[in-house]
Short mmCIF file of C-alpha atoms in Angstrom, two decimals:
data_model
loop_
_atom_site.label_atom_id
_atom_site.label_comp_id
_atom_site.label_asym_id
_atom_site.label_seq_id
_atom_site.Cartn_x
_atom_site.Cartn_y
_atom_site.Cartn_z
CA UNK X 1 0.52 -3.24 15.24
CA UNK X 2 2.88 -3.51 18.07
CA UNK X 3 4.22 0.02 17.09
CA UNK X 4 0.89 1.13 17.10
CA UNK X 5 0.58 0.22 20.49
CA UNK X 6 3.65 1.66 21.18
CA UNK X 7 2.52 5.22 20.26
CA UNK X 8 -0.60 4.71 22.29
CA UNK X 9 0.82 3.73 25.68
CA UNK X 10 3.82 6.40 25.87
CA UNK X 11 0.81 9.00 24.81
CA UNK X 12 -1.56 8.13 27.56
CA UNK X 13 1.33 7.02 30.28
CA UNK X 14 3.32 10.20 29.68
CA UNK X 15 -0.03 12.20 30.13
CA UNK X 16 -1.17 10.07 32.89
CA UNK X 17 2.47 10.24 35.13
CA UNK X 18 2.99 14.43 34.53
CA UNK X 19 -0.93 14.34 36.48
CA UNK X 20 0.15 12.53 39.11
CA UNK X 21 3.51 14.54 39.68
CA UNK X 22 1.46 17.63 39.77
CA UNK X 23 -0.62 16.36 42.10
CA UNK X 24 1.98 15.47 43.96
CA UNK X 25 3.44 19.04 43.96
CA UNK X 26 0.26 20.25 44.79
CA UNK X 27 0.22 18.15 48.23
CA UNK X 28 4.06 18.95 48.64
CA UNK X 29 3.50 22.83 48.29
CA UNK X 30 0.10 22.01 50.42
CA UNK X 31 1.98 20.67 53.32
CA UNK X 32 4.42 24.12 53.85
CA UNK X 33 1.41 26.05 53.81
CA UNK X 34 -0.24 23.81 56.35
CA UNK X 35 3.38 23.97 58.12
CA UNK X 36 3.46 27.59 58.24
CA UNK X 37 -0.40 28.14 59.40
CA UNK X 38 0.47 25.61 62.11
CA UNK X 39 3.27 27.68 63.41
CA UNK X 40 1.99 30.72 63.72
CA UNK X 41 -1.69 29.73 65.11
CA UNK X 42 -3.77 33.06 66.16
CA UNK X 43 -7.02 30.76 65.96
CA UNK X 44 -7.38 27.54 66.08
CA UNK X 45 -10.15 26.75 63.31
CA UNK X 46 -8.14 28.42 60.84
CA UNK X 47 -5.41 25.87 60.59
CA UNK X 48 -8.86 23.33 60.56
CA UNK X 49 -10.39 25.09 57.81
CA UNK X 50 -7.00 25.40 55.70
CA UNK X 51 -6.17 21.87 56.02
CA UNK X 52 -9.91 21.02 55.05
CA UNK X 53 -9.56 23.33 52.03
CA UNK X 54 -6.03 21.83 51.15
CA UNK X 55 -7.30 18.03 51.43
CA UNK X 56 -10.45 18.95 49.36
CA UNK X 57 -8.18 21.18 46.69
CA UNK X 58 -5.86 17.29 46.33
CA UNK X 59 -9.07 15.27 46.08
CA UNK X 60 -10.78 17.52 43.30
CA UNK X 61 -7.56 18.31 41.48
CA UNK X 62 -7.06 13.93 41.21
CA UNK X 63 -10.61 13.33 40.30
CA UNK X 64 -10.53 16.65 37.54
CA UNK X 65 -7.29 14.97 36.14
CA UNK X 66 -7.76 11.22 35.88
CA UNK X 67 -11.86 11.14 36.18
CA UNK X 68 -13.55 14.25 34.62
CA UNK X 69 -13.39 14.02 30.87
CA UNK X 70 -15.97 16.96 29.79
CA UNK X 71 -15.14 20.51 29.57
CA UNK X 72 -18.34 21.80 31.20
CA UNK X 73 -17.48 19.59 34.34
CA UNK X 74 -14.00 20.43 34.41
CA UNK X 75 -14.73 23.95 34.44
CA UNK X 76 -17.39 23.53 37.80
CA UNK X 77 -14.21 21.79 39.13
CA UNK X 78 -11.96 24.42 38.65
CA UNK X 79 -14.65 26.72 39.56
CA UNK X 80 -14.46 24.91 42.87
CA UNK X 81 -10.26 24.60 42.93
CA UNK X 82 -10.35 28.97 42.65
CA UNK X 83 -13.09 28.87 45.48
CA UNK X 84 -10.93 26.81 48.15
CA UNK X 85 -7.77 28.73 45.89
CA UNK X 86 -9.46 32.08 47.48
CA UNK X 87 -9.56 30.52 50.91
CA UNK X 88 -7.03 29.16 51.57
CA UNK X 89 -5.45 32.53 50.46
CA UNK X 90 -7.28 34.59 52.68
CA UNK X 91 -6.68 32.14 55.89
CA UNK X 92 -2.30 31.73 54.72
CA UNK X 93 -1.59 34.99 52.84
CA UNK X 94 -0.37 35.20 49.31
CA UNK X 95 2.75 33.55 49.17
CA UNK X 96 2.07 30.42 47.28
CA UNK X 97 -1.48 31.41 45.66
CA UNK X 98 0.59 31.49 41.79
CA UNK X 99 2.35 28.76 41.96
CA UNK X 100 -1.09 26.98 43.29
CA UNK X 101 -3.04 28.38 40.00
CA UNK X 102 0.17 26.98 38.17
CA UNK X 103 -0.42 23.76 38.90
CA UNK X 104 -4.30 23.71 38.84
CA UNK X 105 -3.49 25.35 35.58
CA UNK X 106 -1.04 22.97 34.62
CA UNK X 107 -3.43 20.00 35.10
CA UNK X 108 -6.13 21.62 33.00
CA UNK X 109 -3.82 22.61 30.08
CA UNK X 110 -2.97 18.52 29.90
CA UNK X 111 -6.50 17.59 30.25
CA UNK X 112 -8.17 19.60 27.74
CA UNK X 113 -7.22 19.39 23.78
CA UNK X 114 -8.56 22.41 21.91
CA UNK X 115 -6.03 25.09 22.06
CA UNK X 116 -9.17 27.50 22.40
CA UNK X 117 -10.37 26.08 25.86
CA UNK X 118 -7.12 26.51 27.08
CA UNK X 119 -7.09 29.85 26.15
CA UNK X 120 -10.53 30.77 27.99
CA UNK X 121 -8.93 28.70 31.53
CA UNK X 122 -5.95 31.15 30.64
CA UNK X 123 -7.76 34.26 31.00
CA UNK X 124 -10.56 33.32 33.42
CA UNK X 125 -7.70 32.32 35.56
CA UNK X 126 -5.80 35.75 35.33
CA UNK X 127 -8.76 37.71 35.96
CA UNK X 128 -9.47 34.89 39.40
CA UNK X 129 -5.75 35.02 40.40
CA UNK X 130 -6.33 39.41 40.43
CA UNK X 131 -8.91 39.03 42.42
CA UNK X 132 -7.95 36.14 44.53
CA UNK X 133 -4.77 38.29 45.37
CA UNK X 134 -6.65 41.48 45.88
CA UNK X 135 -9.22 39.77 48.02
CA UNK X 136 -6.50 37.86 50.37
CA UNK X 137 -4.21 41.19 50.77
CA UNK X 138 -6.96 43.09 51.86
CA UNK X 139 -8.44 40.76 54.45
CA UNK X 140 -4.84 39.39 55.89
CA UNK X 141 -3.75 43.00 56.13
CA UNK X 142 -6.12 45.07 57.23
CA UNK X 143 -4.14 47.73 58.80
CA UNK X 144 -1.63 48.22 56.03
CA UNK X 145 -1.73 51.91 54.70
CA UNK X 146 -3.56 52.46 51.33
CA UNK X 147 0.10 53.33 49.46
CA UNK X 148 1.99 50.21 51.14
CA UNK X 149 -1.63 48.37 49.78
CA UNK X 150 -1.33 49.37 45.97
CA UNK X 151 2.67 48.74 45.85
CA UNK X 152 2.16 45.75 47.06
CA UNK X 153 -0.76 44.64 44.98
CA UNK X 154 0.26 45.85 42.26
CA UNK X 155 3.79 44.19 42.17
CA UNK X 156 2.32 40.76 43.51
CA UNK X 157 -0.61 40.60 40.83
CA UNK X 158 2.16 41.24 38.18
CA UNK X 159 4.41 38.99 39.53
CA UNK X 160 1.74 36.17 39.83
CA UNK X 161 0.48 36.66 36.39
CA UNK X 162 3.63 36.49 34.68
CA UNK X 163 4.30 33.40 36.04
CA UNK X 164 0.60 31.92 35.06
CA UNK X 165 1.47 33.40 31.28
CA UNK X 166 5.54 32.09 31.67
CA UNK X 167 3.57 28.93 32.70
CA UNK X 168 0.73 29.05 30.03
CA UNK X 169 3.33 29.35 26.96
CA UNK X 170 5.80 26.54 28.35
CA UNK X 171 3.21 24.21 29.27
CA UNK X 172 1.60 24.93 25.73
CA UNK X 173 4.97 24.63 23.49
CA UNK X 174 5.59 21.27 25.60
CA UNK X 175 2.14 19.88 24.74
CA UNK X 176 2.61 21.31 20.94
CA UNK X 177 5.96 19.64 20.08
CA UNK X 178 4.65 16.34 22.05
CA UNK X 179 2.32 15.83 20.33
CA UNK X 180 3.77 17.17 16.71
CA UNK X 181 6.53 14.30 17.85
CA UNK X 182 4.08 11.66 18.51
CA UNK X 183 2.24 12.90 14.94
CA UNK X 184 5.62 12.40 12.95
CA UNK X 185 6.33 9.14 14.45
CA UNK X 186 2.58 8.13 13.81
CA UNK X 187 3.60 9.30 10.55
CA UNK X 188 6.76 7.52 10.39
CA UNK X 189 5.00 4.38 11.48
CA UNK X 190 2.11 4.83 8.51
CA UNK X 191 4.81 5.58 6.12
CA UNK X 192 6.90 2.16 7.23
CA UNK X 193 3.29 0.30 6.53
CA UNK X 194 2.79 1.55 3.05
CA UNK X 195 6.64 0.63 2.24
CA UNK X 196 6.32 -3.08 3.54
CA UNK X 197 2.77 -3.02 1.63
CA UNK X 198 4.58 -1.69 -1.51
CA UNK X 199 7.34 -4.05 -0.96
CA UNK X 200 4.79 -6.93 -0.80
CA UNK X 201 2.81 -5.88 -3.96
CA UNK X 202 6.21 -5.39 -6.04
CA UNK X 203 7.15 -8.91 -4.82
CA UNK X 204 3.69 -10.15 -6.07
CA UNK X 205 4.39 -8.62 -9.21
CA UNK X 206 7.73 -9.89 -9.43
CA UNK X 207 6.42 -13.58 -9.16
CA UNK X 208 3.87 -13.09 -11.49
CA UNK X 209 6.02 -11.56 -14.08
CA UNK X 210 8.44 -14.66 -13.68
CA UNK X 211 5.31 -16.94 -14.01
CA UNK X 212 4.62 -15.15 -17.11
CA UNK X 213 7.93 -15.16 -18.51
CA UNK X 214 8.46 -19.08 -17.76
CA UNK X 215 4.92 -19.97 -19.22
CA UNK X 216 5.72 -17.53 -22.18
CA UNK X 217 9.33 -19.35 -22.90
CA UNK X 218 7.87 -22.75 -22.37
CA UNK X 219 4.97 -21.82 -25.37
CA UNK X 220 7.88 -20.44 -27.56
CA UNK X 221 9.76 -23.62 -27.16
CA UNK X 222 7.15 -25.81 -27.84
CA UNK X 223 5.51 -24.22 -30.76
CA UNK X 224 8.70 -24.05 -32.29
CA UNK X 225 10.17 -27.85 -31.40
CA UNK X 226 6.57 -28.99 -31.24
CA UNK X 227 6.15 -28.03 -35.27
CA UNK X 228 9.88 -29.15 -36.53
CA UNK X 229 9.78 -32.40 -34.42
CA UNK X 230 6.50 -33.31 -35.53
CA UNK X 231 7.62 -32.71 -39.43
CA UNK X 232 11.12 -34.46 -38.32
CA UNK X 233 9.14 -37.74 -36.84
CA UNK X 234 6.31 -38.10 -39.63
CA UNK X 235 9.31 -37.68 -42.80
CA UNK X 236 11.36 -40.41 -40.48
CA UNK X 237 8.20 -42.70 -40.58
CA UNK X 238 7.86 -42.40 -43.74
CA UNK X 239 11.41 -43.89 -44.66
CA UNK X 240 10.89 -46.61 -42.78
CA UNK X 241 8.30 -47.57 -44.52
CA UNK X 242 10.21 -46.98 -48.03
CA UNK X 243 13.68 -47.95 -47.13
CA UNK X 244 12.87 -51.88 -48.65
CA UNK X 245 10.51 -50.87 -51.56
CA UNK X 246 12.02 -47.71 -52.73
CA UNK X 247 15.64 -46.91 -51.43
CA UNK X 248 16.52 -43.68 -52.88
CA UNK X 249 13.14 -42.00 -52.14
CA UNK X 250 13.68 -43.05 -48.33
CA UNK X 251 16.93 -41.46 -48.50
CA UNK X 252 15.53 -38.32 -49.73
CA UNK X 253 13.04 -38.57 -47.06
CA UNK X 254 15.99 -38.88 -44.09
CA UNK X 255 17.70 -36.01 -45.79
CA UNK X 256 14.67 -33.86 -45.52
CA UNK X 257 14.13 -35.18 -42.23
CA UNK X 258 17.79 -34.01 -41.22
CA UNK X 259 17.33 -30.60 -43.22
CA UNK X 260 14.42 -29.96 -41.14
CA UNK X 261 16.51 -30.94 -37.51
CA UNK X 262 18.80 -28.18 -38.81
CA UNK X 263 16.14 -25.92 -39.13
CA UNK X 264 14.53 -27.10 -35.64
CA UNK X 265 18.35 -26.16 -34.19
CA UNK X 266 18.21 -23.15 -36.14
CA UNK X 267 14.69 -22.01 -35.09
CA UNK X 268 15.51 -22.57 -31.24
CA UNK X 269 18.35 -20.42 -30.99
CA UNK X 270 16.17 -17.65 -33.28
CA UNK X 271 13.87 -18.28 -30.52
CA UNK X 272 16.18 -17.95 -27.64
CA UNK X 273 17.69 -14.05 -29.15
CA UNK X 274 14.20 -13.57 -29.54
CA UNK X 275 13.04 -14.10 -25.44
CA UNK X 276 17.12 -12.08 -25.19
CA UNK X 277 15.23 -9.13 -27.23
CA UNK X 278 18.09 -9.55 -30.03
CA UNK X 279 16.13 -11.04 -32.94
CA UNK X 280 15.15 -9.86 -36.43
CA UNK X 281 11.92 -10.16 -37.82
CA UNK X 282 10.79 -10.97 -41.30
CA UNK X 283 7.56 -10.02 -42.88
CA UNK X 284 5.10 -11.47 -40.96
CA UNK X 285 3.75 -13.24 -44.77
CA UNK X 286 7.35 -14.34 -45.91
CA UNK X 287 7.65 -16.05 -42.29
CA UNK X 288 4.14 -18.11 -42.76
CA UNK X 289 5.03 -18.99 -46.08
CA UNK X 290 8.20 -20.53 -45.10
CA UNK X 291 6.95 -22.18 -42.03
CA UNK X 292 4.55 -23.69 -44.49
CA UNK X 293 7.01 -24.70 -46.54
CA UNK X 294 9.03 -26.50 -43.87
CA UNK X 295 6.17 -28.33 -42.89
CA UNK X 296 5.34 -29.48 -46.09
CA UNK X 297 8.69 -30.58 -47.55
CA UNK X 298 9.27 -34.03 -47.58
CA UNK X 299 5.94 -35.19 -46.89
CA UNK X 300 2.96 -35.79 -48.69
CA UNK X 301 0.82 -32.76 -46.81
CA UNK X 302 -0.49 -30.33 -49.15
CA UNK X 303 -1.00 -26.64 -48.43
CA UNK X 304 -3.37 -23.98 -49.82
CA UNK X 305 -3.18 -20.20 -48.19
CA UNK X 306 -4.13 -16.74 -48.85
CA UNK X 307 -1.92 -14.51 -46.97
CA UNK X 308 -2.22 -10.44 -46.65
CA UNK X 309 0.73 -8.23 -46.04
CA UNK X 310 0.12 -7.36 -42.56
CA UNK X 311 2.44 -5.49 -40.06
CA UNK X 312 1.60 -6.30 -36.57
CA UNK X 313 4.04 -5.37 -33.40
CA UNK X 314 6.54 -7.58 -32.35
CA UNK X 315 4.75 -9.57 -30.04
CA UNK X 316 1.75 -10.11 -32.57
CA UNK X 317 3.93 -11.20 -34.93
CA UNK X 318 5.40 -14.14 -32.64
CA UNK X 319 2.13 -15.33 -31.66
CA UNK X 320 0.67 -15.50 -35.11
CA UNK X 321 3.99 -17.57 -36.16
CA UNK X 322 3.88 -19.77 -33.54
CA UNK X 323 0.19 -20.30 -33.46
CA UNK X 324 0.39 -21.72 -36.99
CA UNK X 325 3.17 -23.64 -35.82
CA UNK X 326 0.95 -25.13 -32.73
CA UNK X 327 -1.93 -25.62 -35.11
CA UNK X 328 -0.03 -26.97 -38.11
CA UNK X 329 1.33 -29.82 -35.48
CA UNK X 330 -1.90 -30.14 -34.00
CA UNK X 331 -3.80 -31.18 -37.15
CA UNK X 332 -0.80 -33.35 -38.21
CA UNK X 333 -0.63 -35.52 -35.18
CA UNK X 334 -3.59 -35.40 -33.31
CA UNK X 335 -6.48 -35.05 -36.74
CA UNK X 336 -3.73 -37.26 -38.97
CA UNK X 337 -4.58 -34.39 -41.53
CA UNK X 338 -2.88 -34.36 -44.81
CA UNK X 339 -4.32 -30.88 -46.61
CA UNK X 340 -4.21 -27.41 -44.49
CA UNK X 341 -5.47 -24.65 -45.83
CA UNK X 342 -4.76 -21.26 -44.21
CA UNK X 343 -5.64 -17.47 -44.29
CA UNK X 344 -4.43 -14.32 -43.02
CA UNK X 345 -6.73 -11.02 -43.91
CA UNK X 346 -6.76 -7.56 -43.10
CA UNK X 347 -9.68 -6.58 -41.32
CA UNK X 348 -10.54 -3.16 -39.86
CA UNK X 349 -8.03 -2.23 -37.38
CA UNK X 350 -6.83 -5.68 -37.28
CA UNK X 351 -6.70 -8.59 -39.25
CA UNK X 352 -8.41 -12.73 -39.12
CA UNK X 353 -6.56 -15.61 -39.18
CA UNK X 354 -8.21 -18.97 -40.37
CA UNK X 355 -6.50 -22.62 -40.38
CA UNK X 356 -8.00 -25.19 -40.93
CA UNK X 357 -7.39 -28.76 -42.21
CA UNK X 358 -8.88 -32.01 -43.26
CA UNK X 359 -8.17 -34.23 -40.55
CA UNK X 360 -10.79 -36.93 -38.31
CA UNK X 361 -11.86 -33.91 -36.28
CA UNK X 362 -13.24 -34.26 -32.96
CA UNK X 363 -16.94 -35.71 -31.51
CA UNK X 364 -18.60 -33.81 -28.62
CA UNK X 365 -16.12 -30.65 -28.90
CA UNK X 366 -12.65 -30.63 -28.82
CA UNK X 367 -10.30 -30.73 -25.55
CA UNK X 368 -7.56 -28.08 -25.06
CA UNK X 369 -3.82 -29.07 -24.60
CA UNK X 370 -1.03 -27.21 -23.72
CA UNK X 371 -0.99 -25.59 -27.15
CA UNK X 372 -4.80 -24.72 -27.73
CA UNK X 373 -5.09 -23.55 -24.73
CA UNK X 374 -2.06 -21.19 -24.64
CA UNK X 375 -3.34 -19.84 -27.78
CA UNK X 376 -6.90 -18.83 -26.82
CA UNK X 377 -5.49 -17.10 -23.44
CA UNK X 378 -3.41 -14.76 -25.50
CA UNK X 379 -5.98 -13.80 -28.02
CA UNK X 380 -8.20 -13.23 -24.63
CA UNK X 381 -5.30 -11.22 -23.70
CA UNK X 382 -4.93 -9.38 -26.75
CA UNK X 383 -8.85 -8.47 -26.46
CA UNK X 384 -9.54 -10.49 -29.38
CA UNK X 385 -12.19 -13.73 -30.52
CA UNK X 386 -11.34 -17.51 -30.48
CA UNK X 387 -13.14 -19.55 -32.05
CA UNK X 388 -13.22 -22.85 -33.18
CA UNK X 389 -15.58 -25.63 -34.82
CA UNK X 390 -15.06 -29.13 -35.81
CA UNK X 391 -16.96 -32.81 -36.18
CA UNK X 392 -15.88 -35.88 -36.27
CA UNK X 393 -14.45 -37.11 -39.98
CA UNK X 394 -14.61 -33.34 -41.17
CA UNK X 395 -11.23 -31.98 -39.87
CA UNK X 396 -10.91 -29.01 -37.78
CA UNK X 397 -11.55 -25.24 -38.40
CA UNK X 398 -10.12 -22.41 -35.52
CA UNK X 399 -10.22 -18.64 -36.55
CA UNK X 400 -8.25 -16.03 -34.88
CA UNK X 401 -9.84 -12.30 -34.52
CA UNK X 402 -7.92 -9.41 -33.38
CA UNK X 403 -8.75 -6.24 -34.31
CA UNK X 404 -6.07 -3.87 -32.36
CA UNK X 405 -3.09 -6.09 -33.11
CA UNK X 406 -2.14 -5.17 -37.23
CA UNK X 407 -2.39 -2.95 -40.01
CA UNK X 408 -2.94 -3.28 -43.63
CA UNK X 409 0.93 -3.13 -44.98
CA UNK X 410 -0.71 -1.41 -48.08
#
């Protein structure tokens, strides 16, 4: 914003101070004239009148430059300016008329923007200027023979409009590459925006992709400790309560327990090369089978499933494993089930996945944890259906739909 302004101010204040110094060159090159008439006074109301016409030329040039803003009243004015121009010509001579027009010219060219009303001032003022010149050499010399006339006509209208067209092209390639300068740095400016805005939106995206990546280590981490802990805990438990009555089956018990801490260690670095992008996959059925098998060892949980060969991607395929995971621990410690019984079918262009098990269930609906809720916001993700249905003392039933996420491995 502040180089906004910037741009602005040098614009209007370079426009505005150029004005004022031609106006002041106007009164400068006004006050010789003045001088001269004064010096060599014939009559006396001629120096009046060419002072009144200078004064009036100042006043109307300041109010055309810094007041008048439309191009039908700026062209009255300088209808007016070549009026007292003629004058003031006729009453001093010639001398100074071109360099006059320059400057009236000059003022115009800076007021006006379309290059095609400067080009009408341009010639209006070339064909004013001829006669202006014409007009004041014929009056302020009216003895001069009709050969010394034409020469001198001739060579002073030339003159004169070379230097309106000399002034015409400068004054136009100054405005031009002004205003192309104050364009690129507009540009620059825009250009400087859209970086820090692109800059800003990357760094937004940056954030979010680390708050995706965090929340999408912490699920892999606790579906896969979550499960193996929560066999670990429930085959310790059950020792505990053996280790009086039955010795050697609560020793079998801790060394499935300790089996299944190995496999928990084993699982979390599989997990870590996995978030690394260095893991290997197994067959998404083989996988299920043996995380069903883990769970199950050791305990007295029974299992029933139906599995498909599917093939999803790589990503599928870790959120189908650990969703079982997350569910399989679910039912175990929050529904206290004891039978699970899971499926996995191919459906068209995707595939189902049902769990469900034979725990308390849940009264009035069931409340999302970490885990649940992790897994519906994926499947949402994904574009697929969540759904889920249980009551209390008939265990708990969630099925997983996605239908762009597999094929049939047959």
């Amino acid at each position: 914003m502040a180089n906004n302004f910037k741009i602005d101010l040098m614009s209007r204040k370079l426009i505005d101070y150029t004005k004022l110094v031609l106006v002041l060159l106007l009164i400068a090159i006004e006050i010789v004239i003045c001088a001269q008439t004064f010096g060599k006074i014939i009559i006396v109301y001629s120096f009046s009148i060419t002072l009144i016409c200078c004064v009036l030329l100042i006043a109307l040039e300041a109010v055309n430059a810094f007041v008048i803003k439309n191009f039908a009243a700026k062209m009255v004015f300088y209808g007016l300016d070549s009026a007292l121009l003629l004058v003031i010509c006729i009453l001093t001579g010639n001398s100074y008329l071109s360099i006059l027009y320059c400057i009236v010219l000059t003022q115009c060219y800076l007021s006006v923007e379309r290059f095609r009303d400067k080009t009408i001032l341009f010639g209006i003022s070339c064909g004013l200027f001829s006669v202006s010149f014409v007009a004041g050499w014929i009056i302020g010399n009216p003895e001069a023979t009709v050969y010394n006339s034409l020469v001198e006509i001739l060579s002073g209208v030339l003159f004169g409009l070379l230097a309106i067209i000399l002034d015409y092209i400068i004054v136009l390639f100054l405005l031009k590459f002004y205003r192309t300068n104050l364009e690129l740095r507009a540009a620059l400016k825009e250009a400087d925006e859209n970086r820090a805005r692109l800059e800003e939106v990357y760094e937004q995206l940056t954030q979010t992709k680390v708050f995706e990546e965090r929340n999408r280590i912490a699920r892999e981490i606790h579906d896969t400790a979550g499960h193996s802990m929560t066999t670990v805990i429930m085959q310790t438990e059950a020792a505990k309560l053996l280790i009086d009555e039955n010795p050697d089956e609560a020793k079998n018990r801790i060394i499935s327990a300790n089996v299944q801490a190995r496999n928990a260690l084993e699982q979390m670095r599989e997990s870590v090369h996995l978030l690394a992008g260095r893991g290997k996959i197994k067959p998404l059925k083989d996988e299920l089978e043996e995380v069903i098998a883990q769970t199950i060892d050791g305990t007295d949980i029974k299992a029933r499933y139906d599995l498909d060969e599917i093939q999803p991607d790589e990503e599928i395929h870790r959120f189908v494993v650990n969703s079982v995971k997350e569910l399989l621990s679910n039912g175990i410690r929050h529904g206290k089930a004891t039978a699970f019984y899971l499926e996995l079918k191919a459906v068209e262009n995707g595939f189902s996945l049902l769990v469900s098990d034979n725990g308390c269930g849940v009264c009035g609906g069931a409340k999302e944890g970490f885990g649940l809720r992790g897994i519906r916001e994926k499947v949402e993700k994904l574009g697929g259906r969540f759904e889920f249905s249980s009551e209390e003392g008939e265990g708990f039933e969630i099925k997983i739909i996605l239908v762009n996420g597999g094929k049939n491995g047959d």
